[in-house]
Coordinates of C-alpha atoms in Angstrom, one line a residue:
M238 CA -15.2 33.9 -64.6
G239 CA -12.1 31.9 -63.9
I240 CA -11.0 30.2 -60.6
V241 CA -11.7 31.2 -56.9
A242 CA -10.5 29.7 -53.4
G243 CA -12.1 29.0 -50.5
L244 CA -10.3 28.9 -47.1
D245 CA -11.4 27.1 -44.0
S246 CA -9.7 27.8 -41.0
S247 CA -11.4 24.9 -38.4
P248 CA -10.2 24.8 -34.7
E249 CA -7.5 22.1 -35.8
F250 CA -6.4 22.9 -39.4
T251 CA -6.5 25.2 -42.4
R252 CA -7.7 23.5 -45.5
I253 CA -8.2 25.7 -49.0
V254 CA -9.8 24.8 -51.9
V255 CA -9.5 26.0 -55.4
C256 CA -12.5 26.0 -57.6
D257 CA -13.9 26.8 -61.1
A258 CA -16.1 29.9 -60.5
D259 CA -18.9 28.8 -63.0
T260 CA -19.3 25.3 -61.7
G261 CA -18.0 25.0 -58.4
A262 CA -15.7 21.7 -59.6
V263 CA -12.5 21.4 -57.0
L264 CA -9.2 21.9 -59.0
K265 CA -6.7 22.0 -56.3
Q266 CA -6.7 21.5 -52.5
G267 CA -4.4 22.4 -49.8
Y268 CA -4.2 21.4 -46.2
A269 CA -2.1 22.0 -43.0
P270 CA -2.7 21.6 -39.4
H271 CA -2.4 24.6 -36.6
P272 CA 1.0 24.5 -35.1
V273 CA -1.1 24.2 -32.2
E274 CA -1.3 21.2 -29.4
G275 CA -4.6 19.7 -28.7
R276 CA -7.7 22.0 -28.8
P277 CA -6.7 24.7 -26.1
S278 CA -9.1 27.4 -25.1
D279 CA -6.7 29.9 -25.8
V280 CA -5.1 30.7 -29.1
D281 CA -2.2 33.0 -30.5
P282 CA -4.2 33.9 -34.0
Q283 CA -0.9 34.3 -35.5
A284 CA -1.0 30.1 -35.7
W285 CA -3.9 30.7 -38.1
L286 CA -1.7 32.6 -40.3
L287 CA 1.1 30.5 -40.1
S288 CA -1.2 27.2 -41.1
L289 CA -2.9 29.6 -43.8
G290 CA 0.7 30.2 -45.2
E291 CA 1.7 26.6 -45.4
A292 CA -1.6 25.2 -46.9
A293 CA -1.4 27.8 -49.6
G294 CA 2.2 26.5 -50.5
G295 CA 3.3 25.3 -53.6
G296 CA 1.7 27.9 -56.0
L297 CA -1.8 26.9 -54.7
L298 CA -3.3 30.3 -55.2
E299 CA -1.9 31.2 -58.5
G300 CA -4.5 32.6 -60.9
V301 CA -6.9 32.8 -58.2
Q302 CA -9.0 36.0 -58.4
A303 CA -11.1 35.9 -55.2
I304 CA -11.0 34.3 -52.0
G305 CA -13.7 33.6 -49.4
V306 CA -12.8 33.0 -45.8
S307 CA -14.8 30.7 -43.2
S308 CA -13.4 30.1 -39.8
Q309 CA -14.7 28.2 -36.5
Q310 CA -17.5 30.1 -34.8
N311 CA -17.6 31.7 -31.5
A312 CA -13.8 32.3 -31.5
V313 CA -13.3 36.2 -30.1
V314 CA -9.8 37.9 -30.7
P315 CA -9.8 41.2 -28.5
L316 CA -7.7 43.9 -30.0
D317 CA -6.3 47.3 -28.4
A318 CA -6.6 50.6 -30.2
Q319 CA -3.8 50.0 -32.3
G320 CA -5.1 46.7 -33.7
N321 CA -2.9 44.2 -31.5
T322 CA -3.9 41.2 -29.7
V323 CA -4.5 42.1 -26.0
R324 CA -4.4 38.2 -25.3
P325 CA -4.6 34.9 -27.0
A326 CA -8.2 34.5 -28.8
M327 CA -10.8 32.8 -26.8
V328 CA -11.9 29.7 -28.8
G329 CA -14.3 27.0 -28.8
G330 CA -16.9 25.7 -26.2
D331 CA -15.0 27.3 -23.2
K332 CA -16.1 25.6 -20.1
R333 CA -14.5 28.4 -17.8
A334 CA -17.5 30.7 -18.9
Q335 CA -20.3 28.6 -17.8
V336 CA -20.7 30.6 -14.8
A337 CA -20.6 34.0 -17.0
A338 CA -23.2 32.9 -19.1
A339 CA -25.7 32.3 -16.0
D340 CA -24.6 35.7 -14.9
L341 CA -25.4 37.2 -18.2
V342 CA -28.7 35.7 -18.4
D343 CA -29.9 37.1 -14.9
A344 CA -28.2 40.5 -15.5
L345 CA -30.4 41.0 -18.5
G346 CA -33.8 39.4 -17.0
G347 CA -33.8 36.0 -18.0
R348 CA -33.9 33.3 -20.9
E349 CA -36.7 35.3 -22.6
A350 CA -35.0 38.7 -22.6
W351 CA -32.0 37.6 -24.2
A352 CA -34.2 35.7 -26.8
Q353 CA -35.9 38.8 -27.7
A354 CA -33.0 40.9 -27.9
V355 CA -30.8 39.0 -29.9
G356 CA -32.4 35.3 -30.8
C357 CA -30.1 33.4 -28.6
V358 CA -29.8 32.6 -24.9
P359 CA -25.9 32.9 -23.8
Q360 CA -23.7 29.9 -23.8
A361 CA -20.7 29.2 -22.6
A362 CA -19.1 29.0 -25.9
Q363 CA -20.5 32.4 -27.2
P364 CA -18.5 35.6 -27.7
V365 CA -20.8 37.6 -25.6
T366 CA -20.2 35.0 -22.4
K367 CA -16.5 35.0 -23.5
L368 CA -16.4 38.8 -22.9
R369 CA -18.1 38.7 -19.4
W370 CA -15.3 35.9 -18.3
L371 CA -12.8 38.4 -19.3
N372 CA -14.4 41.4 -17.6
K373 CA -14.7 39.0 -14.7
T374 CA -11.4 37.3 -14.5
E375 CA -8.7 39.5 -16.5
P376 CA -10.3 43.0 -16.2
D377 CA -6.6 44.9 -17.2
A378 CA -7.1 42.9 -20.3
A379 CA -10.9 43.9 -20.7
L380 CA -10.0 47.6 -20.1
R381 CA -7.7 47.6 -22.9
T382 CA -9.8 45.8 -25.3
A383 CA -11.0 48.5 -27.8
V384 CA -12.1 46.1 -30.9
L385 CA -13.8 43.0 -31.3
L386 CA -13.4 40.4 -34.0
Q387 CA -14.3 37.0 -34.9
A388 CA -11.8 34.7 -36.4
H389 CA -12.7 34.9 -40.0
D390 CA -13.1 39.1 -39.7
W391 CA -9.6 38.8 -38.2
L392 CA -8.6 36.5 -41.0
V393 CA -9.9 38.6 -43.8
W394 CA -8.6 41.9 -41.9
Q395 CA -5.3 40.4 -42.4
L396 CA -5.3 39.4 -46.0
L397 CA -6.3 42.7 -46.8
G398 CA -3.3 44.1 -45.1
R399 CA -5.0 45.4 -41.8
P400 CA -7.2 48.4 -43.3
V401 CA -8.9 50.8 -41.6
R402 CA -12.4 49.2 -42.1
R403 CA -12.9 46.1 -40.4
T404 CA -15.9 44.0 -41.5
T405 CA -18.0 40.8 -40.8
D406 CA -21.0 39.3 -42.5
R407 CA -24.8 38.3 -40.8
G408 CA -23.9 34.6 -40.1
G409 CA -20.8 35.4 -38.1
A410 CA -22.6 38.3 -36.4
S411 CA -25.6 36.5 -35.6
G412 CA -23.5 33.9 -33.5
T413 CA -21.8 36.6 -31.1
G414 CA -24.7 37.1 -28.7
Y415 CA -24.5 40.8 -29.6
W416 CA -26.1 41.2 -32.8
S417 CA -29.7 40.4 -33.8
A418 CA -30.7 38.3 -37.0
A419 CA -34.1 39.4 -36.6
T420 CA -33.3 43.3 -36.3
G421 CA -29.8 43.0 -38.4
A422 CA -28.2 45.4 -35.8
Y423 CA -25.8 45.3 -33.2
R424 CA -26.8 46.0 -29.2
A425 CA -23.9 47.7 -28.3
D426 CA -25.5 47.7 -24.8
L427 CA -24.9 43.9 -24.3
V428 CA -21.2 44.5 -25.2
E429 CA -21.0 46.9 -22.7
L430 CA -23.2 44.7 -20.0
A431 CA -20.4 41.9 -20.8
L432 CA -17.2 43.6 -21.1
G433 CA -17.9 46.6 -19.1
H434 CA -17.5 49.1 -21.6
Q435 CA -18.1 50.2 -25.7
A436 CA -16.1 48.6 -28.2
M437 CA -15.6 48.9 -32.0
L438 CA -17.2 46.2 -33.8
P439 CA -16.9 45.4 -37.3
E440 CA -19.1 46.6 -40.2
V441 CA -21.6 43.9 -41.4
I442 CA -21.8 43.7 -45.0
G443 CA -24.2 41.9 -47.6
P444 CA -23.7 38.4 -48.5
S445 CA -22.3 39.0 -51.9
D446 CA -19.9 42.2 -50.9
A447 CA -16.8 42.1 -50.9
A448 CA -14.6 43.1 -47.9
G449 CA -11.8 44.6 -50.2
T450 CA -9.1 44.0 -52.3
T451 CA -5.3 43.3 -51.7
P452 CA -2.6 45.6 -52.9
E453 CA -2.2 42.7 -55.8
G454 CA -5.9 43.0 -57.0
L455 CA -7.1 39.7 -55.2
L456 CA -10.7 40.2 -54.1
I457 CA -11.7 39.1 -50.5
S458 CA -15.4 38.5 -49.9
A459 CA -17.3 38.9 -46.6
G460 CA -16.4 35.5 -45.1
T461 CA -18.6 33.8 -42.4
G462 CA -18.6 31.0 -40.0
E463 CA -17.9 27.4 -40.4
T464 CA -21.7 26.5 -40.0
M465 CA -23.1 28.8 -42.5
A466 CA -20.4 28.3 -45.0
A467 CA -21.0 24.4 -44.9
A468 CA -24.6 25.3 -45.4
F469 CA -23.7 27.2 -48.3
G470 CA -21.5 24.8 -49.8
L471 CA -24.1 21.8 -49.5
G472 CA -26.2 24.5 -51.2
I473 CA -29.3 24.0 -49.1
G474 CA -32.3 25.9 -49.5
L475 CA -36.1 26.3 -48.2
G476 CA -37.4 22.9 -47.1
D477 CA -33.7 21.5 -46.4
A478 CA -33.0 20.7 -42.8
V479 CA -29.1 19.5 -41.8
V480 CA -28.4 17.1 -38.8
S481 CA -25.0 17.0 -37.6
L482 CA -24.3 13.8 -35.9
G483 CA -21.3 14.5 -33.6
A484 CA -20.8 13.9 -29.8
S485 CA -23.9 16.2 -29.6
G486 CA -26.1 16.7 -32.5
S487 CA -27.3 19.9 -34.4
V488 CA -30.4 20.5 -36.3
M489 CA -30.7 23.6 -38.4
A490 CA -32.9 24.5 -41.6
V491 CA -33.2 27.3 -44.0
H492 CA -36.3 29.9 -43.1
P493 CA -37.0 33.0 -44.7
E494 CA -37.1 35.1 -41.1
A495 CA -35.6 34.9 -38.0
L496 CA -37.5 32.8 -35.1
V497 CA -37.5 34.2 -31.6
D498 CA -37.8 31.6 -29.3
N499 CA -38.6 32.4 -25.7
T500 CA -37.7 29.0 -24.3
G501 CA -34.2 29.1 -25.7
M502 CA -34.1 26.1 -27.6
I503 CA -33.8 27.7 -30.9
T504 CA -30.9 29.8 -31.6
S505 CA -31.7 32.1 -34.4
L506 CA -28.5 32.6 -36.7
A507 CA -28.5 34.3 -39.8
D508 CA -27.1 32.3 -43.1
A509 CA -24.4 33.4 -45.7
T510 CA -27.0 34.0 -48.5
G511 CA -29.6 36.6 -46.8
M512 CA -31.9 34.0 -45.2
H513 CA -32.1 32.8 -41.6
L514 CA -30.7 29.3 -40.1
P515 CA -32.5 28.6 -37.0
V516 CA -30.5 26.0 -35.1
V517 CA -31.8 23.4 -32.2
T518 CA -29.0 21.5 -30.3
T519 CA -28.8 18.3 -28.5
L520 CA -26.0 17.1 -26.0
N521 CA -26.4 13.5 -26.9
A522 CA -25.9 12.3 -30.4
V523 CA -22.9 9.9 -31.2
R524 CA -21.8 9.7 -27.6
T525 CA -25.1 7.9 -26.8
L526 CA -23.7 5.1 -29.6
R527 CA -19.9 5.0 -27.9
G528 CA -21.8 4.6 -24.7
A529 CA -23.8 1.7 -25.7
A530 CA -20.8 0.0 -27.6
E531 CA -18.6 0.5 -24.6
M532 CA -21.6 -1.2 -22.3
L533 CA -22.0 -4.1 -24.9
G534 CA -18.0 -4.6 -25.0
L535 CA -17.7 -3.9 -28.7
G536 CA -14.7 -1.6 -30.0
D537 CA -16.6 0.3 -32.7
L538 CA -19.5 1.7 -34.2
E539 CA -19.7 -0.3 -37.1
S540 CA -19.8 -3.5 -34.9
L541 CA -22.7 -1.5 -32.7
S542 CA -24.3 -0.7 -36.0
D543 CA -24.0 -4.6 -37.4
L544 CA -25.5 -5.7 -34.2
A545 CA -28.3 -3.2 -34.2
M546 CA -29.4 -4.6 -37.5
K547 CA -30.0 -8.0 -36.4
S548 CA -32.7 -6.4 -34.2
T549 CA -36.0 -4.9 -35.4
P550 CA -37.6 -1.6 -35.9
G551 CA -38.9 -0.9 -32.3
A552 CA -36.3 -2.8 -30.4
H553 CA -38.7 -5.2 -29.1
G554 CA -40.0 -2.9 -26.9
L555 CA -36.7 -1.1 -25.8
V556 CA -36.7 2.7 -25.5
L557 CA -33.7 4.5 -24.5
L558 CA -34.3 8.1 -23.8
P559 CA -30.4 9.2 -24.4
Y560 CA -29.9 12.3 -22.1
L561 CA -26.6 10.8 -20.8
E562 CA -25.2 14.2 -20.4
G563 CA -28.4 15.8 -19.4
E564 CA -30.3 17.5 -22.3
R565 CA -30.3 21.0 -23.7
T566 CA -33.6 19.7 -26.1
P567 CA -35.7 19.4 -24.2
N568 CA -34.3 21.3 -21.1
L569 CA -33.4 18.8 -18.7
P570 CA -29.7 20.0 -17.8
H571 CA -29.6 17.6 -14.4
T572 CA -31.2 14.6 -16.0
A573 CA -29.8 11.1 -16.7
G574 CA -30.4 8.5 -19.5
T575 CA -33.3 6.0 -18.9
L576 CA -33.9 2.3 -20.5
T577 CA -37.3 1.1 -20.2
G578 CA -39.3 -2.0 -21.8
L579 CA -37.0 -4.1 -20.2
R580 CA -38.6 -7.9 -20.8
R581 CA -37.2 -11.3 -20.7
E582 CA -37.4 -11.5 -24.5
S583 CA -36.1 -7.9 -25.1
M584 CA -33.2 -8.2 -22.8
K585 CA -30.6 -9.0 -25.7
P586 CA -27.8 -7.2 -27.0
E587 CA -28.8 -6.4 -30.4
H588 CA -31.9 -5.0 -29.0
L589 CA -30.3 -2.5 -26.9
A590 CA -28.0 -1.7 -29.9
R591 CA -31.0 -0.9 -31.7
A592 CA -32.8 1.2 -29.1
A593 CA -29.4 3.1 -28.9
F594 CA -29.9 4.0 -32.4
E595 CA -33.4 4.7 -32.5
G596 CA -32.8 6.9 -29.2
M597 CA -30.5 9.0 -30.8
L598 CA -32.2 9.5 -33.8
C599 CA -35.6 10.2 -32.1
G600 CA -33.7 12.9 -29.9
L601 CA -32.9 14.5 -33.3
A602 CA -36.6 13.9 -34.5
D603 CA -37.6 16.0 -31.5
A604 CA -35.3 18.8 -32.3
L605 CA -36.7 18.7 -35.8
D606 CA -40.1 19.1 -34.7
V607 CA -39.2 22.0 -32.5
L608 CA -38.6 23.6 -35.9
R609 CA -41.4 22.2 -37.4
G610 CA -43.5 23.4 -34.9
R611 CA -42.7 26.9 -35.6
G612 CA -43.6 27.0 -39.1
V613 CA -40.2 25.6 -40.8
E614 CA -40.7 23.5 -43.6
V615 CA -38.6 20.1 -43.6
R616 CA -38.8 18.1 -47.2
R617 CA -35.4 16.6 -46.9
V618 CA -32.9 16.1 -44.3
F619 CA -29.0 16.1 -45.0
L620 CA -27.4 13.8 -42.6
L621 CA -23.6 14.9 -41.8
G622 CA -21.0 13.4 -39.7
A623 CA -18.9 10.0 -39.8
A624 CA -21.9 8.2 -38.3
A625 CA -24.2 9.0 -41.0
E626 CA -22.3 6.3 -43.1
L627 CA -23.8 3.8 -40.5
S628 CA -26.2 1.0 -41.8
A629 CA -28.1 1.3 -38.8
V630 CA -28.6 4.9 -39.0
Q631 CA -29.3 5.0 -42.9
A632 CA -31.8 2.4 -42.2
A633 CA -34.0 4.1 -39.1
A634 CA -33.3 7.6 -40.0
P635 CA -35.7 8.2 -42.9
A636 CA -38.9 6.9 -41.4
L637 CA -38.1 8.2 -37.7
F638 CA -37.6 11.9 -39.3
G639 CA -40.6 11.4 -41.8
A640 CA -38.6 12.9 -44.7
Q641 CA -36.1 12.0 -47.4
V642 CA -32.8 11.7 -46.1
V643 CA -29.5 12.7 -48.0
V644 CA -25.9 11.5 -47.1
P645 CA -23.5 13.6 -49.1
Q646 CA -20.2 12.2 -49.4
P647 CA -17.3 13.4 -47.5
A648 CA -15.9 16.8 -48.6
D649 CA -14.5 20.3 -47.3
Y650 CA -18.2 21.6 -47.6
A651 CA -16.9 24.9 -45.3
A652 CA -14.2 25.2 -47.8
I653 CA -16.6 24.9 -50.7
G654 CA -18.8 27.4 -49.2
A655 CA -16.2 29.8 -48.9
A656 CA -15.3 29.6 -52.5
R657 CA -18.8 29.7 -53.6
Q658 CA -19.0 33.0 -51.8
A659 CA -15.7 34.5 -53.5
A660 CA -17.4 33.3 -56.8
W661 CA -20.8 35.3 -55.9
A662 CA -18.6 38.2 -54.8
L663 CA -16.4 38.2 -58.1
G664 CA -19.4 38.0 -60.2
V665 CA -21.2 40.8 -58.5
S666 CA -17.9 43.1 -58.8
Q667 CA -17.9 42.0 -62.7
G668 CA -21.4 42.9 -63.4
T669 CA -22.0 39.0 -64.3
L670 CA -24.1 38.2 -61.3
D671 CA -27.1 39.5 -59.3
P672 CA -26.1 40.3 -55.7
R673 CA -29.6 38.7 -54.7
T674 CA -28.7 35.2 -56.6
P675 CA -25.8 33.3 -55.8
P676 CA -24.0 31.2 -58.4
M677 CA -25.6 28.0 -59.2
W678 CA -23.1 25.3 -58.2
Q679 CA -23.7 21.6 -58.9
G680 CA -24.8 20.0 -55.6
P681 CA -22.8 17.4 -53.7
A682 CA -22.7 13.8 -54.7
A683 CA -24.7 12.2 -52.1
Q684 CA -27.1 8.7 -51.1
V685 CA -30.8 9.6 -51.3
L686 CA -32.8 7.6 -48.8
E687 CA -36.5 7.5 -49.0
P688 CA -38.6 6.8 -46.0
G689 CA -40.9 4.5 -48.7
E690 CA -42.9 1.5 -46.9
E691 CA -41.1 2.1 -43.5
L692 CA -42.7 5.2 -42.6
A693 CA -45.9 3.8 -40.7
V694 CA -43.4 1.6 -38.8
G695 CA -41.1 4.5 -38.2
Q696 CA -43.6 6.8 -37.1
A697 CA -45.0 4.1 -34.6
V698 CA -41.3 3.6 -33.2
R699 CA -41.3 7.4 -32.6
Q700 CA -44.8 7.2 -31.1
Q701 CA -43.5 4.8 -28.6
Y702 CA -40.3 7.0 -27.8
V703 CA -42.8 9.9 -27.3
S704 CA -44.9 8.3 -25.1
V705 CA -42.1 6.9 -22.9
R706 CA -40.4 10.6 -22.9
E707 CA -43.9 12.0 -21.9
Q708 CA -44.3 9.8 -19.1
T709 CA -40.9 10.2 -17.6
Y710 CA -40.6 14.1 -18.3
P711 CA -44.2 15.5 -18.6
G712 CA -44.7 18.7 -20.3
A713 CA -40.6 18.6 -21.1
F714 CA -41.4 20.4 -24.5
R715 CA -44.3 22.7 -23.4

């Protein structure tokens, strides 16, 4: 079919990959940072266009027939009736909006009401919450807001020359807090509840649909959020889960239907293929390891990992409940971490290091079990993030998760997913691909780790952790 490009506009940079449309092989790449210092809460979206132009320099896009756009989630771009930005885009995990999130939960009648309405409970980062904050703190800007776009919607619209029609996709829409993955429809009343009045929302088009074609004949696909694009770039399907190891952690899996969770632990997102992507978040992942490294006077996580490998599974009875920042899964927002099992023989640095790794992974296994408990099949787990390369993580994860663990080589999976979406839309437009079946691209190069003979030991360690959690916080998952 030729060549396609995928563009990922993350919070800090733009990355572009140019791929063979048939195989997914990456042919060329471009990169440019956004011309913005740090990670502010407000960003002029023109900065995204400037870095896009720089990343595409040197003729990178010559011969490209279609482009897909992936972008940071939770960014909301408020426009006036003429299509101009009312104020800078509100991006990222915006702590300013924490009070607004609580206000919205109460205004609709509680967490269950939100879960039933749109499959998620408002968090500070979500667009619906940022609209509530805008309404309460910048009422003039809220009043002038006539159109609401997310980052990838705005970029697609700009690439197409700002047409009258504005589009988005299911994946991006499902993270707004005012579109339901279960019903496939907007809840305009929730926009009004947050913003104070109605606003125009982009048309939600199908996963293989094109948003349009530029005057030069370049096809632009629907676009999607970074999470959905990365899942598509990895090629995950039914039976697959993805565990992301950042400072906080997230667990997501492909599922054929939306999951409504009245506890609010599951955020019910849509993916970029027509399936669903339920997500469970933990507040404590790599921050647990960094805290343990500092406590032990170690300079980096590699040293912590090497030390942990000198201990044995179960850390001589030491169990760390890693709730250092409170916790979201289980819902214990005001708690702290707990270290139990201290005996004279267990009070050694290597056992504390091991307990930190096991505590982090058991917390993520709890999140996996939230999905399993709702009927989500998990046969293999893709482990992402720099910490996935640590030997202590790789040694313990398969047995603690009770599944095959895949550690993909680092790559620009969101940009690759955006390119795969572009290839799909191009193939459908040419009549060479089925709109229900994405192109079959080669999967990522990866290490594959099996639980093997360690499974029974790992499950015993996990049970030790669960027993301590239940004794300390009885019924936390009920």
